[in-house]
PDB file of N, CA, C and O and ligand atoms in Angstrom:
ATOM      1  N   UNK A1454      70.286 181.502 -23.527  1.00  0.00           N
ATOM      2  CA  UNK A1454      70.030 182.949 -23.581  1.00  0.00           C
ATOM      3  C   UNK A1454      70.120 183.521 -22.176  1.00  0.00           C
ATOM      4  O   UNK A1454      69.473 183.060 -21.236  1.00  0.00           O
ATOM      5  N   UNK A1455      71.118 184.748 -22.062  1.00  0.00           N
ATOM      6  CA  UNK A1455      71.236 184.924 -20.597  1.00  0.00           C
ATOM      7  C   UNK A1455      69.600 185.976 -19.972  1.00  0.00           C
ATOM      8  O   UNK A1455      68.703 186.507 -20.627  1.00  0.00           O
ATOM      9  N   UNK A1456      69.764 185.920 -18.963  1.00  0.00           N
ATOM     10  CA  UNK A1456      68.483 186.283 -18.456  1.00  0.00           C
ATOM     11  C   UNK A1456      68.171 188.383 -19.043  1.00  0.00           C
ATOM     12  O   UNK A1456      68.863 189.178 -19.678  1.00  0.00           O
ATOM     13  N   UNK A1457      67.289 188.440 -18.614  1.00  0.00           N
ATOM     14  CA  UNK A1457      66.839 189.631 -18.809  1.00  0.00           C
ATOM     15  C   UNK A1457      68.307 190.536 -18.412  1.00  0.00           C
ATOM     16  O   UNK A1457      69.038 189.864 -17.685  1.00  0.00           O
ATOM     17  N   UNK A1458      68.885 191.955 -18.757  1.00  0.00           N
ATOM     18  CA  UNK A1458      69.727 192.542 -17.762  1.00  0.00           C
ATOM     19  C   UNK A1458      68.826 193.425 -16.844  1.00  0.00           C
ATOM     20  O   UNK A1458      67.696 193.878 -17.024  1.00  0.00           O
ATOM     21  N   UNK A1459      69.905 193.545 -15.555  1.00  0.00           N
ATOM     22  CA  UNK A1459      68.687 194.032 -14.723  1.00  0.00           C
ATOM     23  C   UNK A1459      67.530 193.196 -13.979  1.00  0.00           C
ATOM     24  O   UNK A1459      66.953 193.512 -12.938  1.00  0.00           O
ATOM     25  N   UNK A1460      67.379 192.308 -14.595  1.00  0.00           N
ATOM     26  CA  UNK A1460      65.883 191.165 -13.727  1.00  0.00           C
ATOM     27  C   UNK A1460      66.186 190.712 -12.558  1.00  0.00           C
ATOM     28  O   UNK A1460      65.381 190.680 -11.628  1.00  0.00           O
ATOM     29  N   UNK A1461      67.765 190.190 -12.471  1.00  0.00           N
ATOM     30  CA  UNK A1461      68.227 189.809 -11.458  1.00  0.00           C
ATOM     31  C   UNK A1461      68.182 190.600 -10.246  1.00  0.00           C
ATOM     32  O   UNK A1461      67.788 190.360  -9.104  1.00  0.00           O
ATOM     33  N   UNK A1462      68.663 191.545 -10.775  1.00  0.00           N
ATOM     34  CA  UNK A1462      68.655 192.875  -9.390  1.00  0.00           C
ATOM     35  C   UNK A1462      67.670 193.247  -8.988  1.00  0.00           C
ATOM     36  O   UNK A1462      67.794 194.107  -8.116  1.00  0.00           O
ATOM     37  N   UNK A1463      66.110 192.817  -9.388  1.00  0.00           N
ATOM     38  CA  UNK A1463      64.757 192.840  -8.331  1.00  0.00           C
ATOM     39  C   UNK A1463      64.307 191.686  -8.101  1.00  0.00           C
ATOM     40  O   UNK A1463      63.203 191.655  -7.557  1.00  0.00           O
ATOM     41  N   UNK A1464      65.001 190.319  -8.433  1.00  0.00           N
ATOM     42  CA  UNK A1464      64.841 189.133  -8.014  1.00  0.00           C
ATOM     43  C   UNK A1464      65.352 188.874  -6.638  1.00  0.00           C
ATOM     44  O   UNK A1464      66.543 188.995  -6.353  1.00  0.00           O
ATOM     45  N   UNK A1465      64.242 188.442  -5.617  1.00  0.00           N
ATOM     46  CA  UNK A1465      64.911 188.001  -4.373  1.00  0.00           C
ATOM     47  C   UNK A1465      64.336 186.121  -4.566  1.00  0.00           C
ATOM     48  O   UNK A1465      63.764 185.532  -5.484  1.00  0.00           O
ATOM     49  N   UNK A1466      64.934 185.597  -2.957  1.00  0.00           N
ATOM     50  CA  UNK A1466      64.911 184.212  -2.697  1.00  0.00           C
ATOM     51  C   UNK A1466      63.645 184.564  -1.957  1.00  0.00           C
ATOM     52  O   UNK A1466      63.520 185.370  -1.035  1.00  0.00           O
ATOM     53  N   UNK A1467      62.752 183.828  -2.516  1.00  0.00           N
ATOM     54  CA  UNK A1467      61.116 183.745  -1.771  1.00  0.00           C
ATOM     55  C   UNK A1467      61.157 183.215  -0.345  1.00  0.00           C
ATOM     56  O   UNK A1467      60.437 183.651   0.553  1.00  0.00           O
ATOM     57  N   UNK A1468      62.172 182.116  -0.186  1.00  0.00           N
ATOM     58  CA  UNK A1468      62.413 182.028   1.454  1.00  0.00           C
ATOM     59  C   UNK A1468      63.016 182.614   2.279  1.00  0.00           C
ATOM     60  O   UNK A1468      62.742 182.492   3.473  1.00  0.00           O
ATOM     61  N   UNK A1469      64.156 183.530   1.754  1.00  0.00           N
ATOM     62  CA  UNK A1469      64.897 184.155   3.011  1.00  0.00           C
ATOM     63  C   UNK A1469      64.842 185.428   2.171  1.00  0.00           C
ATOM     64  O   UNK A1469      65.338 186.160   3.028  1.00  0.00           O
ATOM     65  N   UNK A1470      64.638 186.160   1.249  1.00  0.00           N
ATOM     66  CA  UNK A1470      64.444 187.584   0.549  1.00  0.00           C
ATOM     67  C   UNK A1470      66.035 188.224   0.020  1.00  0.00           C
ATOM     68  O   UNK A1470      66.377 189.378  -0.241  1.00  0.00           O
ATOM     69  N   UNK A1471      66.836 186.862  -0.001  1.00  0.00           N
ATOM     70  CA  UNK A1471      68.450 187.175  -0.135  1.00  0.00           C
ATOM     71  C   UNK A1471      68.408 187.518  -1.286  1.00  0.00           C
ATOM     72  O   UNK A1471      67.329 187.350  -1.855  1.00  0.00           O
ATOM     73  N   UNK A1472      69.660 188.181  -2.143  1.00  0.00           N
ATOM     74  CA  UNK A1472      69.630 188.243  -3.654  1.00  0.00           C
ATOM     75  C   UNK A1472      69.720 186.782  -4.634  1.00  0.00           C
ATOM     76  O   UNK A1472      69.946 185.640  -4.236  1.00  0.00           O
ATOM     77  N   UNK A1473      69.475 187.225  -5.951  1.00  0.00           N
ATOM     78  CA  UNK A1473      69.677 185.665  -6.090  1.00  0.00           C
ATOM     79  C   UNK A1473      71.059 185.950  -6.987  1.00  0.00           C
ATOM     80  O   UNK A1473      71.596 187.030  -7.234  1.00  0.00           O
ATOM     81  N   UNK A1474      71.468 184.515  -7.410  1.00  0.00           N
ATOM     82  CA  UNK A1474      73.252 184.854  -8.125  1.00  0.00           C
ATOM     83  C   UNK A1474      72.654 183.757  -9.180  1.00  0.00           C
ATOM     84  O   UNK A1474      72.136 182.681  -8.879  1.00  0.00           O
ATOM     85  N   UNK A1475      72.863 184.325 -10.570  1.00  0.00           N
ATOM     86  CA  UNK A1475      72.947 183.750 -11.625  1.00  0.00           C
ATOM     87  C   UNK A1475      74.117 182.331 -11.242  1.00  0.00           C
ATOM     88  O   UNK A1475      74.947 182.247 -10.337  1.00  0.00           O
ATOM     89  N   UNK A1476      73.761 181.351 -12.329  1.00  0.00           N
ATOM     90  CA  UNK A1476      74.681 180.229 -12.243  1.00  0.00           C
ATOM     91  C   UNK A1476      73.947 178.982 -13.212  1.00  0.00           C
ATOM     92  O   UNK A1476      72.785 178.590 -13.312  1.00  0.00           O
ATOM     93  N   UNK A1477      75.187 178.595 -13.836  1.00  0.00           N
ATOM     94  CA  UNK A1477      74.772 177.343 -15.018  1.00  0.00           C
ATOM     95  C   UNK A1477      75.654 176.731 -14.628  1.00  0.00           C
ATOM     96  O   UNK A1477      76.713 177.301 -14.363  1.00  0.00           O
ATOM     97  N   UNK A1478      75.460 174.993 -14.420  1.00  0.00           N
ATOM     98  CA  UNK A1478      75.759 174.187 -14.545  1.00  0.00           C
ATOM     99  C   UNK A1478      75.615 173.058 -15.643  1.00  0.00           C
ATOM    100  O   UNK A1478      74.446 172.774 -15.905  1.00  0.00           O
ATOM    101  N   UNK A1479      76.413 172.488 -16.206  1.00  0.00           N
ATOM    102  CA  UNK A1479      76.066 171.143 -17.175  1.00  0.00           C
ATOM    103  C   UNK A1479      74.817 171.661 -18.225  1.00  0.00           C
ATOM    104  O   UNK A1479      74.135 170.881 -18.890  1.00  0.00           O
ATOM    105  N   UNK A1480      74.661 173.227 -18.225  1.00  0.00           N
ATOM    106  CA  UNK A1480      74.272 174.112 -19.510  1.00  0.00           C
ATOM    107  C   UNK A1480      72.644 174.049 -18.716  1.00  0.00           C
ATOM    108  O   UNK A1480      71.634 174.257 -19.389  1.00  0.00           O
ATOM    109  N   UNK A1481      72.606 173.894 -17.970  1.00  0.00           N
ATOM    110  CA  UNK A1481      71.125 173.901 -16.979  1.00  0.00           C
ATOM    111  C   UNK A1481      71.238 175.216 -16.219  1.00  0.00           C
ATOM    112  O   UNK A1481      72.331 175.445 -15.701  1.00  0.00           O
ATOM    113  N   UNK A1482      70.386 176.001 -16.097  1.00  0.00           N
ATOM    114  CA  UNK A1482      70.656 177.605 -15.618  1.00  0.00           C
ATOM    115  C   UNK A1482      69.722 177.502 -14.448  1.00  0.00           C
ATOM    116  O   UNK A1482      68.637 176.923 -14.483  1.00  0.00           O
ATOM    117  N   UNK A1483      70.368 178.269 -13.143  1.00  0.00           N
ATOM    118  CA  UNK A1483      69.640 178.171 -12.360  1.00  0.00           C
ATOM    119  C   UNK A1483      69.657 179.459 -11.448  1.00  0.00           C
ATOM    120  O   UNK A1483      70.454 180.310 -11.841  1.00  0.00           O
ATOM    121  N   UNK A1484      68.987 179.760 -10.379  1.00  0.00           N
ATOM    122  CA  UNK A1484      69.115 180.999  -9.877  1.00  0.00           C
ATOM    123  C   UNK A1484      69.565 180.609  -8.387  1.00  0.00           C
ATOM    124  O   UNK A1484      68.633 180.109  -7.757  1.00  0.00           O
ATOM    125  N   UNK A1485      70.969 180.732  -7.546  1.00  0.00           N
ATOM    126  CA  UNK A1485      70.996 180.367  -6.566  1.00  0.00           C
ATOM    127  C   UNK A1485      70.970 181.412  -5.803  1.00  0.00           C
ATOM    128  O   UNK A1485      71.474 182.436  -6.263  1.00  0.00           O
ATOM    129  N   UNK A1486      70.304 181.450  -4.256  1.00  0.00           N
ATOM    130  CA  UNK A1486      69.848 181.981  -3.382  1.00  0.00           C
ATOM    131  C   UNK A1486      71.597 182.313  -2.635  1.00  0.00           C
ATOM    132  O   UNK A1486      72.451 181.427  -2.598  1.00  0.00           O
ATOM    133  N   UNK A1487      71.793 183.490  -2.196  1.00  0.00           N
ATOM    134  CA  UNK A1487      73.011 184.047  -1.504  1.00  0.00           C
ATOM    135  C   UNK A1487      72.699 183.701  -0.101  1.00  0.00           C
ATOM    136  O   UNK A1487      73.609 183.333   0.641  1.00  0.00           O
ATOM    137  N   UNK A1488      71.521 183.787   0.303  1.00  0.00           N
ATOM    138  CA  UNK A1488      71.335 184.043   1.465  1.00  0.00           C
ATOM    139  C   UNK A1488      72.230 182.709   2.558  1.00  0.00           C
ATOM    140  O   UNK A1488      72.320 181.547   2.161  1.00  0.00           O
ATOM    141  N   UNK A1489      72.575 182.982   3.367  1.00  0.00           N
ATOM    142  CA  UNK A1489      73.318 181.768   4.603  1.00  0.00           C
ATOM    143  C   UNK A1489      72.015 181.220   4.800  1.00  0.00           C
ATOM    144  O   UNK A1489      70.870 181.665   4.719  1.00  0.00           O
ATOM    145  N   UNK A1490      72.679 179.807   5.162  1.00  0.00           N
ATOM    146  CA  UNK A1490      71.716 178.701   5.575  1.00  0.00           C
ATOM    147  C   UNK A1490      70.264 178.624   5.082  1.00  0.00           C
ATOM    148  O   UNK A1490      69.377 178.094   5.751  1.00  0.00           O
ATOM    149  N   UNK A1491      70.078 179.156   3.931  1.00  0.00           N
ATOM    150  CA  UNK A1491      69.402 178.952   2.747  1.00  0.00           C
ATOM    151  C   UNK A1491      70.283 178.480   1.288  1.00  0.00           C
ATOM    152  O   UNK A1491      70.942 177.454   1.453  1.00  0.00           O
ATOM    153  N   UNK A1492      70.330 178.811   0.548  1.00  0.00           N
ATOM    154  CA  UNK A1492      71.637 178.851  -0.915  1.00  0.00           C
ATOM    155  C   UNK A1492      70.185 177.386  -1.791  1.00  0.00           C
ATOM    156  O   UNK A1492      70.370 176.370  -2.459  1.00  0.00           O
ATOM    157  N   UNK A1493      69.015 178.020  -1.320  1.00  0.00           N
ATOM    158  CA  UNK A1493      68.288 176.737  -2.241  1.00  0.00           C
ATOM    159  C   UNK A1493      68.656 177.294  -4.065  1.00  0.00           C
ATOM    160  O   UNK A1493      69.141 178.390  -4.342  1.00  0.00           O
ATOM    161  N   UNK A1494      68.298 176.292  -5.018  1.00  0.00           N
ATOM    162  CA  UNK A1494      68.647 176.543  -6.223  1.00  0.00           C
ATOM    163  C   UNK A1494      67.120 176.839  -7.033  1.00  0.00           C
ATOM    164  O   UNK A1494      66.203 176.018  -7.021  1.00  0.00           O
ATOM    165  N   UNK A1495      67.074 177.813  -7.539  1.00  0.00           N
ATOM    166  CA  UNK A1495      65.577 177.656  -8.306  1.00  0.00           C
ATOM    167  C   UNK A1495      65.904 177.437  -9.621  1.00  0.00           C
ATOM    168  O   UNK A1495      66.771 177.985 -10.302  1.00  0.00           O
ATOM    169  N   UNK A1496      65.130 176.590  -9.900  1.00  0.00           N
ATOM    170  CA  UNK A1496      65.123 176.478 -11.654  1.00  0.00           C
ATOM    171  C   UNK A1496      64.756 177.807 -12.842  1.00  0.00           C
ATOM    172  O   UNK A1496      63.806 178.590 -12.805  1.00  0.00           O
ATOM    173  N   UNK A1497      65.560 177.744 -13.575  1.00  0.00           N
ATOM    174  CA  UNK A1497      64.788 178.873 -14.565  1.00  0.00           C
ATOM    175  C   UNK A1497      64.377 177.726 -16.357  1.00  0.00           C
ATOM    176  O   UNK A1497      65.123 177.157 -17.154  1.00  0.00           O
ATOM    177  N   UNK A1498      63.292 177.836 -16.295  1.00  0.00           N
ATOM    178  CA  UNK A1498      62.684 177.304 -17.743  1.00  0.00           C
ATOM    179  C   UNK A1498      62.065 178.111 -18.915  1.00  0.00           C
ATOM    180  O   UNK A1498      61.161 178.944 -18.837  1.00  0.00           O
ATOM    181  N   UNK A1499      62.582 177.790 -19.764  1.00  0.00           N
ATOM    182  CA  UNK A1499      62.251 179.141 -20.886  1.00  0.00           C
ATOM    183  C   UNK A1499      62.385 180.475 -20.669  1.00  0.00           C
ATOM    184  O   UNK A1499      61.678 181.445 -20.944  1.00  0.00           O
ATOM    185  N   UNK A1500      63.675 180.302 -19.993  1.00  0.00           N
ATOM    186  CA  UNK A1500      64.127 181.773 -19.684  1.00  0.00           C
ATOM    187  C   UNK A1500      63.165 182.671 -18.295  1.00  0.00           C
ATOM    188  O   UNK A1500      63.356 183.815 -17.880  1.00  0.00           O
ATOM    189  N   UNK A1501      62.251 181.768 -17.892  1.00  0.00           N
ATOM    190  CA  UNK A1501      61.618 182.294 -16.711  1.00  0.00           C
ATOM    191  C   UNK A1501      61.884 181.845 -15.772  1.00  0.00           C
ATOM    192  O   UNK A1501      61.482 180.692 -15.618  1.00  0.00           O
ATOM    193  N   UNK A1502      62.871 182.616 -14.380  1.00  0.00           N
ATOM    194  CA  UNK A1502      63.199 181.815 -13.478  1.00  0.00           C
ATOM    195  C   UNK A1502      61.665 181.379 -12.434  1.00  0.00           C
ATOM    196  O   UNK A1502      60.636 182.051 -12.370  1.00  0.00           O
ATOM    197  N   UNK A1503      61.921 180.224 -11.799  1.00  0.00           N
ATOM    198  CA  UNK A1503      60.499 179.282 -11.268  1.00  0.00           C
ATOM    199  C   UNK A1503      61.091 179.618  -9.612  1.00  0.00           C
ATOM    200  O   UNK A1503      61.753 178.786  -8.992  1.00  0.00           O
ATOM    201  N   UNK A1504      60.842 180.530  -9.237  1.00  0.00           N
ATOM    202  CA  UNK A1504      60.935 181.254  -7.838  1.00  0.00           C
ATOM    203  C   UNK A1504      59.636 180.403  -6.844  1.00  0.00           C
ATOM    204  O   UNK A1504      58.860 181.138  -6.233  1.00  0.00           O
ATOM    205  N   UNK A1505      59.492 179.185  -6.750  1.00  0.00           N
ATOM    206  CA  UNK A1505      58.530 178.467  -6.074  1.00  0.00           C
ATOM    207  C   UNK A1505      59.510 178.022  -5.017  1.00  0.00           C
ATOM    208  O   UNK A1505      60.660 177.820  -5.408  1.00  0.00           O
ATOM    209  N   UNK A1506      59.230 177.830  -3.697  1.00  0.00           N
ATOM    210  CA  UNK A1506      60.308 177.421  -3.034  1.00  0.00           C
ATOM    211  C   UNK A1506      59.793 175.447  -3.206  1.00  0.00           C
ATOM    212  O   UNK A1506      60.432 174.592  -2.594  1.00  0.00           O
ATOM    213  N   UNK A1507      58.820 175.156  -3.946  1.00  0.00           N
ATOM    214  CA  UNK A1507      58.689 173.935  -3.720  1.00  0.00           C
ATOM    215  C   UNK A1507      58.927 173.382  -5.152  1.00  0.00           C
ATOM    216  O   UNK A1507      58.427 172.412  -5.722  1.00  0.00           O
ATOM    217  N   UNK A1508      59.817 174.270  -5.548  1.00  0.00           N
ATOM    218  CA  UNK A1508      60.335 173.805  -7.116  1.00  0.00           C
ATOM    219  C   UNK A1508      62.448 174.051  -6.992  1.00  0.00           C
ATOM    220  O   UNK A1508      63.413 173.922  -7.745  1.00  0.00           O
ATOM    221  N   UNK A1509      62.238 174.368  -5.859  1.00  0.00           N
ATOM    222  CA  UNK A1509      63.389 174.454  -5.785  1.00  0.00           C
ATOM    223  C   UNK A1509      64.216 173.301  -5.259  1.00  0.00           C
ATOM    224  O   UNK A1509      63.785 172.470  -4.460  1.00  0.00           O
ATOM    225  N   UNK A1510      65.771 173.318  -5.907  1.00  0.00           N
ATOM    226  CA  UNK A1510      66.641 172.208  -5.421  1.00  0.00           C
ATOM    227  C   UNK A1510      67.207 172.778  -4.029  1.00  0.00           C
ATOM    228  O   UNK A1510      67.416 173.974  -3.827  1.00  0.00           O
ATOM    229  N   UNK A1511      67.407 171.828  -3.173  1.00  0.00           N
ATOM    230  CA  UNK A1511      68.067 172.228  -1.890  1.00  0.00           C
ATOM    231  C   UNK A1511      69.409 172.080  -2.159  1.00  0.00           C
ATOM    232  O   UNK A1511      69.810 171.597  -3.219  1.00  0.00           O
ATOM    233  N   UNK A1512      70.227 172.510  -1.159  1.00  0.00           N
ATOM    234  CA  UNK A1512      72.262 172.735  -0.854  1.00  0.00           C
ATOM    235  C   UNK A1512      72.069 171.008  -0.758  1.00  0.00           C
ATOM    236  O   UNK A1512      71.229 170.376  -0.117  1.00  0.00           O
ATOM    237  N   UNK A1513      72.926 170.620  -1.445  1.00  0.00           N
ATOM    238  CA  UNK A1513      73.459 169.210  -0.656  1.00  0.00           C
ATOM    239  C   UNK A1513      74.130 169.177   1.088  1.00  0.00           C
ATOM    240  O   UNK A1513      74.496 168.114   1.589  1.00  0.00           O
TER     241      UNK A1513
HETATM  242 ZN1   ZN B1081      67.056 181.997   0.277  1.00  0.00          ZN
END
């Protein structure tokens, strides 16, 4: 189910305040951070993205 419309566009990256960019992989949805030398990945579960920076996946 795609996210709220609109949710995205007052969603920032809790570490650097960048926008975030929708993105699914391997049907796993995640919210990645735009910002440079940040781009961490936050999880979204039950349709609630998990904006914790200590729940987040880092850039390889
Ligand atoms: Zn960020």
């Amino acid at each position: 189910m795609p996210l709220e419309a609109g949710l995205l566009e007052i969603l920032a990256c809790p570490a650097c305040h960048s926008p975030l960019s929708d993105h699914t992989a391997d049907d796993i949805p995640e919210l990645i951070c735009t910002g440079e030398d940040c781009g961490l990945a936050y999880p979204v579960r039950d349709d609630i993205p998990v904006l914790l920076v200590d729940e987040a996946r880092r850039p390889a």
